mmCIF file of C-alpha atoms and ligand atoms in Angstrom:
data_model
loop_
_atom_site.group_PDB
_atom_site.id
_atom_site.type_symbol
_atom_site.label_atom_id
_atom_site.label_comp_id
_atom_site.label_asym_id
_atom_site.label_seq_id
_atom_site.Cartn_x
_atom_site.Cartn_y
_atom_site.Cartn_z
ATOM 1 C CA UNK A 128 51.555 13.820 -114.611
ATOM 2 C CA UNK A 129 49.877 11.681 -117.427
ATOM 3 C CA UNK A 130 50.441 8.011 -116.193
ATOM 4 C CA UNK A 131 49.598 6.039 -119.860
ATOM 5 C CA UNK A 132 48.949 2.690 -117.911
ATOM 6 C CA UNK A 133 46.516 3.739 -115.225
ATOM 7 C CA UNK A 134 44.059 2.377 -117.064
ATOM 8 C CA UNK A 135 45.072 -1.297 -117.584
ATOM 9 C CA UNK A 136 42.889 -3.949 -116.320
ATOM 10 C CA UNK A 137 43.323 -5.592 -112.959
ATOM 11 C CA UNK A 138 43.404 -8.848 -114.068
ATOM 12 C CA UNK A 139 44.083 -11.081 -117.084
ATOM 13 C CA UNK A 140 42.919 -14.517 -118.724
ATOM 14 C CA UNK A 141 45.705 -16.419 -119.947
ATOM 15 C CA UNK A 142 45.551 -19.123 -122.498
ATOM 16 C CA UNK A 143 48.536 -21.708 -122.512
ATOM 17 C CA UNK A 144 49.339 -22.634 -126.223
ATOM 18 C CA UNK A 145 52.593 -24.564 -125.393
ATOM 19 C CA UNK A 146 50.808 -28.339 -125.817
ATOM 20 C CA UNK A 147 49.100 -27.928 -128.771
ATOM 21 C CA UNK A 148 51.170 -24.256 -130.766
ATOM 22 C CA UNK A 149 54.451 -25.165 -129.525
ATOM 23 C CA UNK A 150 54.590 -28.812 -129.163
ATOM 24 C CA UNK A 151 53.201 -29.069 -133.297
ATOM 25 C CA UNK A 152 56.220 -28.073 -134.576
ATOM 26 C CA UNK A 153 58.218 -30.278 -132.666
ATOM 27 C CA UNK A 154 59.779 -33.035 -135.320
ATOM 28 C CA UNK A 155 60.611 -35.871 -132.845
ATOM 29 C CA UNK A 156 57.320 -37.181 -131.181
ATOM 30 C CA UNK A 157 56.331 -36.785 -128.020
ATOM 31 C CA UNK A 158 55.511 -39.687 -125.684
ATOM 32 C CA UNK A 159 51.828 -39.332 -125.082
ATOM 33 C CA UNK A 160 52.396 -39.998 -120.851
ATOM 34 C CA UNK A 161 55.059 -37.369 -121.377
ATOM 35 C CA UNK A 162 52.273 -34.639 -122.838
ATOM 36 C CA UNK A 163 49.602 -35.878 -120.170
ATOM 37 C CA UNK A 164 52.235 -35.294 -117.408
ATOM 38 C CA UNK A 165 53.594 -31.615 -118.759
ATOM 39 C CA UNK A 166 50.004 -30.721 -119.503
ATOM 40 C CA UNK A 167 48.827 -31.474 -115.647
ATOM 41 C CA UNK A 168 51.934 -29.963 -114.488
ATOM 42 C CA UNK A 169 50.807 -26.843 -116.381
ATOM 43 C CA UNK A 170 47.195 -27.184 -114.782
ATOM 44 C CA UNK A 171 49.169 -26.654 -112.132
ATOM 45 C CA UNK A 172 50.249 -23.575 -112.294
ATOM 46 C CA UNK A 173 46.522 -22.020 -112.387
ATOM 47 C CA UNK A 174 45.479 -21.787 -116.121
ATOM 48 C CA UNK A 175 41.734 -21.183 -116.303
ATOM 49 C CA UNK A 176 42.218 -22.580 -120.099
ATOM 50 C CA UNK A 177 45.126 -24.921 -122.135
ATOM 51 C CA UNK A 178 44.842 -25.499 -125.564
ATOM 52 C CA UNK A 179 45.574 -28.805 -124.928
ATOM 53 C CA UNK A 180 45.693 -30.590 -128.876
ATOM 54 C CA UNK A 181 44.641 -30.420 -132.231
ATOM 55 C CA UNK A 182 42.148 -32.672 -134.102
ATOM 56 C CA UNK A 183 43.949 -31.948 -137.484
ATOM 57 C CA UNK A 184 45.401 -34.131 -140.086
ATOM 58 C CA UNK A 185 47.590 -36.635 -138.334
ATOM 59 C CA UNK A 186 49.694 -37.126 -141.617
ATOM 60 C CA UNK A 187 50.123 -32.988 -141.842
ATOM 61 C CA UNK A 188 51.104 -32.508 -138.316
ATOM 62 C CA UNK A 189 51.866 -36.094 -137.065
ATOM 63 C CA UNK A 190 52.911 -34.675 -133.701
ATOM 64 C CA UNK A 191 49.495 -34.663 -132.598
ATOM 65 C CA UNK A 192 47.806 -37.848 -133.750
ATOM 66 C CA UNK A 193 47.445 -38.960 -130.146
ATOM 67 C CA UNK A 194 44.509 -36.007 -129.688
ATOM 68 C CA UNK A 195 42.230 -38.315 -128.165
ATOM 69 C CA UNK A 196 44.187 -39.959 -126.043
ATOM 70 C CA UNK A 197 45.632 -36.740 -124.803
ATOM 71 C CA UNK A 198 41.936 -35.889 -123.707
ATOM 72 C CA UNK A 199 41.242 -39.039 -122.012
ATOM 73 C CA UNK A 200 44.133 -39.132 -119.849
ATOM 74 C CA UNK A 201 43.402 -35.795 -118.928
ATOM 75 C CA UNK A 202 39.572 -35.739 -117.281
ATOM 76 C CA UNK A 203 37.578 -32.240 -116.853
ATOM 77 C CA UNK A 204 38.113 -30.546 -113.565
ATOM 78 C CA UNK A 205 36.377 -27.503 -112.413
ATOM 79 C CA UNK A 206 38.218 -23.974 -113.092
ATOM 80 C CA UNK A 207 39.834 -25.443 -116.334
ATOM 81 C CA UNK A 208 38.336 -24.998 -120.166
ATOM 82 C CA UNK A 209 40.747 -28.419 -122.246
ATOM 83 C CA UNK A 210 40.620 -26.698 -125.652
ATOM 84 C CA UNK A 211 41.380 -28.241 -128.647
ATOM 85 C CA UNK A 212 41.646 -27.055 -132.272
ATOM 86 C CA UNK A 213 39.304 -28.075 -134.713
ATOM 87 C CA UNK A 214 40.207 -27.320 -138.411
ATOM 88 C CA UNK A 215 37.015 -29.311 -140.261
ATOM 89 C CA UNK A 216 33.702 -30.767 -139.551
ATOM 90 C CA UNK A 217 35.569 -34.371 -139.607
ATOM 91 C CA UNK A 218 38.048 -32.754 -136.953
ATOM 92 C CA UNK A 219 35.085 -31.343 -134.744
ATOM 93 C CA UNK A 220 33.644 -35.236 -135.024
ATOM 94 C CA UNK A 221 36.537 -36.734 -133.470
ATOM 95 C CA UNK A 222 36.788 -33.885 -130.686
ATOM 96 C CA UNK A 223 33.278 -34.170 -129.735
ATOM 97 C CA UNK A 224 33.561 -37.841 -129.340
ATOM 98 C CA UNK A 225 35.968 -36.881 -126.621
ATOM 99 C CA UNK A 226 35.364 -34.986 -123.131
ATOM 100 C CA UNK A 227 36.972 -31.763 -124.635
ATOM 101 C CA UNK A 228 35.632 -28.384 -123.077
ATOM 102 C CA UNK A 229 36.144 -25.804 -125.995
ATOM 103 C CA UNK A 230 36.547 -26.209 -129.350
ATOM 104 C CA UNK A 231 38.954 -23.949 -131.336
ATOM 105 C CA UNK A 232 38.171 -22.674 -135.397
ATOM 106 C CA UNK A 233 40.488 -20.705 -137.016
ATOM 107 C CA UNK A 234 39.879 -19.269 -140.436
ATOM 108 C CA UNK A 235 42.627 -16.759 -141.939
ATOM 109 C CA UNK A 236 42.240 -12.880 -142.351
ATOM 110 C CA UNK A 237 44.248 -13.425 -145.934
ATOM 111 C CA UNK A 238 42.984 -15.576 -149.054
ATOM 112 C CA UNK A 239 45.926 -17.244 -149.743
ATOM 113 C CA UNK A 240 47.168 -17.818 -146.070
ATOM 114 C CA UNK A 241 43.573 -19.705 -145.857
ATOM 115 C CA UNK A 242 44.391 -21.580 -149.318
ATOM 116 C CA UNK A 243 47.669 -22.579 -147.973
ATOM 117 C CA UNK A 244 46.921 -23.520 -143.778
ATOM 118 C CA UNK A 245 43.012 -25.009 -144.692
ATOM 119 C CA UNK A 246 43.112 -26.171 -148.027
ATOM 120 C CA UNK A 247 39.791 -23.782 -149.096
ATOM 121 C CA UNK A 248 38.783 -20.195 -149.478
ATOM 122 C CA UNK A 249 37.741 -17.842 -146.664
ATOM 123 C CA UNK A 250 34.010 -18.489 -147.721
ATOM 124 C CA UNK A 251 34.419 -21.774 -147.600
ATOM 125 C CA UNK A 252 35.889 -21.750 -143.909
ATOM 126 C CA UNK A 253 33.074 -19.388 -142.748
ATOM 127 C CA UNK A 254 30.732 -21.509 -143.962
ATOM 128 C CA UNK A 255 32.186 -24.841 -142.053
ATOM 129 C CA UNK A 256 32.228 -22.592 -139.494
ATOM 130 C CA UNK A 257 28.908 -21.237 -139.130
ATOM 131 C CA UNK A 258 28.082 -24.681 -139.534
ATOM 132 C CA UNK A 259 30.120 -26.019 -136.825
ATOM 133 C CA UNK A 260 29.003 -23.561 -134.326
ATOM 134 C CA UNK A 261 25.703 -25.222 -134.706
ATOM 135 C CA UNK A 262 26.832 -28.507 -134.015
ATOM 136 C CA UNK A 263 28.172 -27.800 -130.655
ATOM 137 C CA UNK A 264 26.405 -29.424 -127.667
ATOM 138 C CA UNK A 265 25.180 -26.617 -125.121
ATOM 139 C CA UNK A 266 27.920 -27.682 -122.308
ATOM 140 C CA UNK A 267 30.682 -26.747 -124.330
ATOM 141 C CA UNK A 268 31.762 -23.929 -126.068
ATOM 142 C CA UNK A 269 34.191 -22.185 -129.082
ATOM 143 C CA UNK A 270 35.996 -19.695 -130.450
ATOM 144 C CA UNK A 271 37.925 -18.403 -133.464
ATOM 145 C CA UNK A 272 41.409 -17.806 -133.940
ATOM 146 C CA UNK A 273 41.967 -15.629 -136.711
ATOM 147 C CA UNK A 274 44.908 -15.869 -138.421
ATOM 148 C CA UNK A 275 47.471 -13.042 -139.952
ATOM 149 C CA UNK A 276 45.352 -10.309 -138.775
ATOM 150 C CA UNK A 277 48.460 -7.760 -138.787
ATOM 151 C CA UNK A 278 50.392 -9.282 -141.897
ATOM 152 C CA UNK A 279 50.429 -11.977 -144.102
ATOM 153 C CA UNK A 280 53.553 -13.665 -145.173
ATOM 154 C CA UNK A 281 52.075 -14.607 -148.971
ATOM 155 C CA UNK A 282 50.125 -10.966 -149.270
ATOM 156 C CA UNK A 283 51.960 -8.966 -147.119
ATOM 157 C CA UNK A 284 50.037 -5.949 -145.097
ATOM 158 C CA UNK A 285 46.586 -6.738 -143.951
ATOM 159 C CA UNK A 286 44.481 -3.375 -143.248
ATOM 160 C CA UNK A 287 41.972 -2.797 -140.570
ATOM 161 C CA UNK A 288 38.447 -3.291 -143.442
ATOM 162 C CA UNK A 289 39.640 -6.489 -144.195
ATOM 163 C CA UNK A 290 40.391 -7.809 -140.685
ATOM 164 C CA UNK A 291 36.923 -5.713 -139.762
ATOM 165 C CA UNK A 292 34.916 -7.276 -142.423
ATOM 166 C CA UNK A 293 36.034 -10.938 -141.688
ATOM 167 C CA UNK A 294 35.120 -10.141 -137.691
ATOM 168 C CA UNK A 295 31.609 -8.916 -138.530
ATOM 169 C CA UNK A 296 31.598 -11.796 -140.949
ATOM 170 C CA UNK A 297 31.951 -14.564 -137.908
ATOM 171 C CA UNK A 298 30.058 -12.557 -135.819
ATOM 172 C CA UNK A 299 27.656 -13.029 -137.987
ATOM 173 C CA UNK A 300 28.080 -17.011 -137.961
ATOM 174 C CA UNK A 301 27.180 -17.232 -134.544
ATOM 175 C CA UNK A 302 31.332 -16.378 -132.948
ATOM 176 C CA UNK A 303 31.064 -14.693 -129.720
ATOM 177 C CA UNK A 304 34.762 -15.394 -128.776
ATOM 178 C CA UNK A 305 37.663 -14.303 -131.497
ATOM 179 C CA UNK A 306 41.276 -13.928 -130.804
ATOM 180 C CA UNK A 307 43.110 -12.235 -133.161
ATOM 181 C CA UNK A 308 46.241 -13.785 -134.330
ATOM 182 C CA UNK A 309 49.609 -11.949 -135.293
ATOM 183 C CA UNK A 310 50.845 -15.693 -136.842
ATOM 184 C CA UNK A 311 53.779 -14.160 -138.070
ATOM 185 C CA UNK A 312 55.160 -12.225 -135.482
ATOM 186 C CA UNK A 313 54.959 -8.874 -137.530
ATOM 187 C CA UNK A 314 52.532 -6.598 -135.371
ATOM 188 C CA UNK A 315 53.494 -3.042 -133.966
ATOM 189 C CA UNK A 316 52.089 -1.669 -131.126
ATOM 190 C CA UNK A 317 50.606 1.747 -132.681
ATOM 191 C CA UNK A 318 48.600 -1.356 -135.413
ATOM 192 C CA UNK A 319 47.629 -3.788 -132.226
ATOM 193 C CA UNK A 320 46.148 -0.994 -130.316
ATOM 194 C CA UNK A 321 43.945 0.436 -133.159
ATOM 195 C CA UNK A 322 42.524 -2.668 -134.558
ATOM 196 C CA UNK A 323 41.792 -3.557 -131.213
ATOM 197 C CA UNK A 324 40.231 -0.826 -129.967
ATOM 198 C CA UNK A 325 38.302 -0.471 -133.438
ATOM 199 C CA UNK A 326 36.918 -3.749 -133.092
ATOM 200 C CA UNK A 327 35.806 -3.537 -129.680
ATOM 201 C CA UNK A 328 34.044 -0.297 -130.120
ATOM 202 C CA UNK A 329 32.478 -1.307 -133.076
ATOM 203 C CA UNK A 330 31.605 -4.662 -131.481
ATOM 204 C CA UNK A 331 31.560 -4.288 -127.414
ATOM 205 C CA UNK A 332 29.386 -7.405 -127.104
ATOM 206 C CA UNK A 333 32.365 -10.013 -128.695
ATOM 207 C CA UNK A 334 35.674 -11.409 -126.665
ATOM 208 C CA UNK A 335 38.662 -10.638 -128.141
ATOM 209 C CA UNK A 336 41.985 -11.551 -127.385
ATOM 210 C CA UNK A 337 45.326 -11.475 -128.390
ATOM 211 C CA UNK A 338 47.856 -14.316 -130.024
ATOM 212 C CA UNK A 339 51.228 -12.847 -130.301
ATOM 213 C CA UNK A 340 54.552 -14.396 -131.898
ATOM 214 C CA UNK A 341 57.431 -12.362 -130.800
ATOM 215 C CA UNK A 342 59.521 -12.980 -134.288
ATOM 216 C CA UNK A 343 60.945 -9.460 -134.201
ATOM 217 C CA UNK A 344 61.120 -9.193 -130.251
ATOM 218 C CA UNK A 345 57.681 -6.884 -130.302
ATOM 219 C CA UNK A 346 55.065 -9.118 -128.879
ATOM 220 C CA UNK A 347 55.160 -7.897 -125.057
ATOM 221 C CA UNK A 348 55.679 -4.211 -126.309
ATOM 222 C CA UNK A 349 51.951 -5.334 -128.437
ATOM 223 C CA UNK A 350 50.344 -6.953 -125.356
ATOM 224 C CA UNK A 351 50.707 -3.361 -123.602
ATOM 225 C CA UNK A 352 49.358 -1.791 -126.750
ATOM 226 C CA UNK A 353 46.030 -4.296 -126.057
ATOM 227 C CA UNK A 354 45.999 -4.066 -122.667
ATOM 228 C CA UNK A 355 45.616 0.052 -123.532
ATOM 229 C CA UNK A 356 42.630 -1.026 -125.808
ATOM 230 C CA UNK A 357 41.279 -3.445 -123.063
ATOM 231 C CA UNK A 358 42.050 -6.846 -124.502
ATOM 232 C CA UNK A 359 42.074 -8.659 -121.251
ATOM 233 C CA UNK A 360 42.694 -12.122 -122.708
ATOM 234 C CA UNK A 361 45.830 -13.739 -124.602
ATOM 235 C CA UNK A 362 47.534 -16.548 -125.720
ATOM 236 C CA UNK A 363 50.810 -17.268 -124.799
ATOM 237 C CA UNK A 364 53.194 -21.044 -124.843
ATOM 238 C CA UNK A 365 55.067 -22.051 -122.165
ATOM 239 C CA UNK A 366 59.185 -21.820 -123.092
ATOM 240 C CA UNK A 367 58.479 -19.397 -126.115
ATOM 241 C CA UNK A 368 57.565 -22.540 -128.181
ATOM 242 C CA UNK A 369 55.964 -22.437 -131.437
ATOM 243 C CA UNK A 370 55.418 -21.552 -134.895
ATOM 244 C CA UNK A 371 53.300 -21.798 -137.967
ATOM 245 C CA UNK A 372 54.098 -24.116 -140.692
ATOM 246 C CA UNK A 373 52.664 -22.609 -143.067
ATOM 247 C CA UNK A 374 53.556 -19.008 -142.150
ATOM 248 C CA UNK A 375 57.694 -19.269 -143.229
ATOM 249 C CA UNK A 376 59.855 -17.470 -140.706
ATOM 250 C CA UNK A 377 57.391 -17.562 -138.001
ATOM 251 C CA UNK A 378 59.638 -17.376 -134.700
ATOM 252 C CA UNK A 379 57.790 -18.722 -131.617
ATOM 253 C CA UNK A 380 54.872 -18.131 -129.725
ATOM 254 C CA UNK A 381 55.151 -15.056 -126.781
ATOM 255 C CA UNK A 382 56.769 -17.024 -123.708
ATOM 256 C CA UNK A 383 54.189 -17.656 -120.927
ATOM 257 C CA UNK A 384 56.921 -16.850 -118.305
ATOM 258 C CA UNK A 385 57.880 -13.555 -119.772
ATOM 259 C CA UNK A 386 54.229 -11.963 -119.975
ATOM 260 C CA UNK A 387 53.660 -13.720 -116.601
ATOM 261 C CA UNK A 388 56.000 -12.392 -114.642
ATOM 262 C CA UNK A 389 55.763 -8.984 -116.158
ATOM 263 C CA UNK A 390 52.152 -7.953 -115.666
ATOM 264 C CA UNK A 391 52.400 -9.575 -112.045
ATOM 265 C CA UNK A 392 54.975 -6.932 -111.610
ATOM 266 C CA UNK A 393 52.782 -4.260 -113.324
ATOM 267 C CA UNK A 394 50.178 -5.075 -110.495
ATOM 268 C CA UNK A 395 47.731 -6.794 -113.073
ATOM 269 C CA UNK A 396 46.937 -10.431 -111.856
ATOM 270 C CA UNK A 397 47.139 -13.459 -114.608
ATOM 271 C CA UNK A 398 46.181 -16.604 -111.854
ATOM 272 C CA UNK A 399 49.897 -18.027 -112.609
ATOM 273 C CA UNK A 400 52.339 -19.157 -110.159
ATOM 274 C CA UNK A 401 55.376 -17.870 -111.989
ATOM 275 C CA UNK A 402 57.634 -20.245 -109.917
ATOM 276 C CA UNK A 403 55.995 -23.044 -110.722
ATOM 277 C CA UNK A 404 55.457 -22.006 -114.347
ATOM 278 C CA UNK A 405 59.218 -21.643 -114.818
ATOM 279 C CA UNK A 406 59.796 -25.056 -113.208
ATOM 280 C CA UNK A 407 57.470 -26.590 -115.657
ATOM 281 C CA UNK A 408 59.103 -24.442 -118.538
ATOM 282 C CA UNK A 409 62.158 -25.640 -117.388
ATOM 283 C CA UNK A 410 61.155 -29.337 -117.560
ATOM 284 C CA UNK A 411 59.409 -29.067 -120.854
ATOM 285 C CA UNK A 412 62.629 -27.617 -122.464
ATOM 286 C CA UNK A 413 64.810 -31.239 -121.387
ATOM 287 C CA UNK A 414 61.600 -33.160 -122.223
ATOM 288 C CA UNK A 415 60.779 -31.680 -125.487
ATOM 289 C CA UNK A 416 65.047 -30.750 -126.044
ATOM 290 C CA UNK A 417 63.704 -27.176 -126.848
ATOM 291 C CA UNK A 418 65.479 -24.333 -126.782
ATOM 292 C CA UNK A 419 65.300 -22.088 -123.901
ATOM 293 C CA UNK A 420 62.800 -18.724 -123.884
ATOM 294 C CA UNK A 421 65.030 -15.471 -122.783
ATOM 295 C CA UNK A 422 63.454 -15.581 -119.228
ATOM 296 C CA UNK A 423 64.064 -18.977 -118.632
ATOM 297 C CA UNK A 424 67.639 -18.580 -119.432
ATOM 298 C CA UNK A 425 67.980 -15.280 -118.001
ATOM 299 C CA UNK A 426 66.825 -17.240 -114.206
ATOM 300 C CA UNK A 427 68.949 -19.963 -114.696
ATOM 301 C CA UNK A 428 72.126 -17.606 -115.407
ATOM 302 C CA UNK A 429 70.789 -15.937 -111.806
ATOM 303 C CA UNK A 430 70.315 -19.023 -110.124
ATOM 304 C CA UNK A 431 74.279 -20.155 -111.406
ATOM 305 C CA UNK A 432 75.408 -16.819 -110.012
ATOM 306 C CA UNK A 433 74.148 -16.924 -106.404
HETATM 307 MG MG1 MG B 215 51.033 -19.387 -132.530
#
């Protein structure tokens, strides 16, 4: 018998998004003790990376205006990469004046998805880019997010050349590291596996991973599709939170707790403690008054029924 998931990888390298993906979105602000505390607690729980702020605008997404702060109440420790996004060269000034680990870029696969979320053209972006690569001290290190690499919501589909071309494109800037982003939440499986396995034959020396929204309910069925084209790395938010404001419609990001707990079943290790990581779920959704992810929910109904 044909077993189609033999193959998988052993392990995995999850990303939490919650703190800065999820918690952006969020219109009442959150106390910035509150974030520290939520972010340790999710340290906690084994991450090897958090994505931890965002050195944007603080008048376009005012949630996260305490980025600094954030980063000084929470000191490096070995085993953990504190990432934080980093949309300019003014944004990458303020994060290195911090003791950040990784810096995030992100740079859209779509022209007017770029226009809209970064204010310039895709040229433009790969320029600051290449740019800011070179800026980075030797200690720490980046990658790219790009953006609506399986559908746009402005142009609609977004075929494999033009995702290709924009890969080779920050290859070519100096990227080593690019996760490719289904902002929308439109991805099928049969689409994740191919670009994914087209990339990473074309280019075996780069890092990809996966950032999945699960807006029609298909982002764990598209994690399976990667894992099948050996993506071994993806972002996922604690509590299903998230969004994209400038992607209309955009449902939330895949919930840590569901891939968690499902690959640990599949036999493929992530690192996470999914106890723990449901606890802290759990606490983030009074905190934050989010709503609750399926599996959180779904435990909570068990736990009432015992
Ligand atoms: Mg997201």
């Amino acid at each position: 018998m044909h077993v189609p998931y033999e193959n998988l990888p052993g392990s995995v390298r999850m990303v939490e998004v919650a703190p800065r993906d999820g918690w952006q979105n969020l219109a009442e602000f959150i106390a910035t003790p509150t974030k520290i505390s939520l972010i340790k607690e999710l340290a906690a729980c084994g991450f090897t990376e958090i994505e931890v702020t965002s050195f944007v605008n603080p008048k376009a997404i005012p949630q996260l205006e305490d980025a600094a702060e954030v980063l000084a109440g929470f000191e490096p420790r070995p085993g953990l990469l504190r990432s934080a996004l980093v949309p300019n060269r003014r944004g990458l000034e303020a994060a290195l004046a911090t003791s950040v680990d990784k810096l995030v870029f992100f740079i859209s696969a779509t022209e007017t998805h770029n226009h809209r979320n970064l204010g310039c053209s895709r040229a433009a972006s790969l320029a600051e880019i290449k740019e800011m690569r070179a800026l980075i001290p030797a200690e720490k290190s980046c990658r790219v997010s790009l953006s609506n690499v399986f559908g746009c919501p402005y142009e609609g589909d977004v075929g494999y050349d033009a995702v290709s071309s924009m890969v080779e494109s920050l290859v070519q800037a100096g990227i080593s590291e690019i996760t490719l982003c289904d902002t929308l939440g439109v991805a099928v499986p049969d689409q994740v596996y191919l670009y994914a396995a087209g990339l990473r034959e074309s280019l075996p020396e780069i890092d990809f991973g996966l950032h999945l929204h699960d807006s029609c309910g298909r982002a764990l069925a598209c994690v399976m599709a990667g894992l099948q084209a050996g993506i071994d790395r993806f972002d996922t938010a604690a509590g299903g939170l998230g969004g994209c404001p400038f992607a209309p419609g955009a449902a939330g990001n895949l919930a840590t707790e569901d891939l968690v707990s499902c690959l640990e079943r599949m036999g493929i290790a992530t690192g996470i403690e999914v106890s723990r990581l449901l606890a802290c779920a759990r606490r983030q959704a009074d905190l934050v008054g989010a709503r609750p992810s399926r599996m959180l929910a779904f435990t909570a109904g068990c736990e009432a029924a015992e």
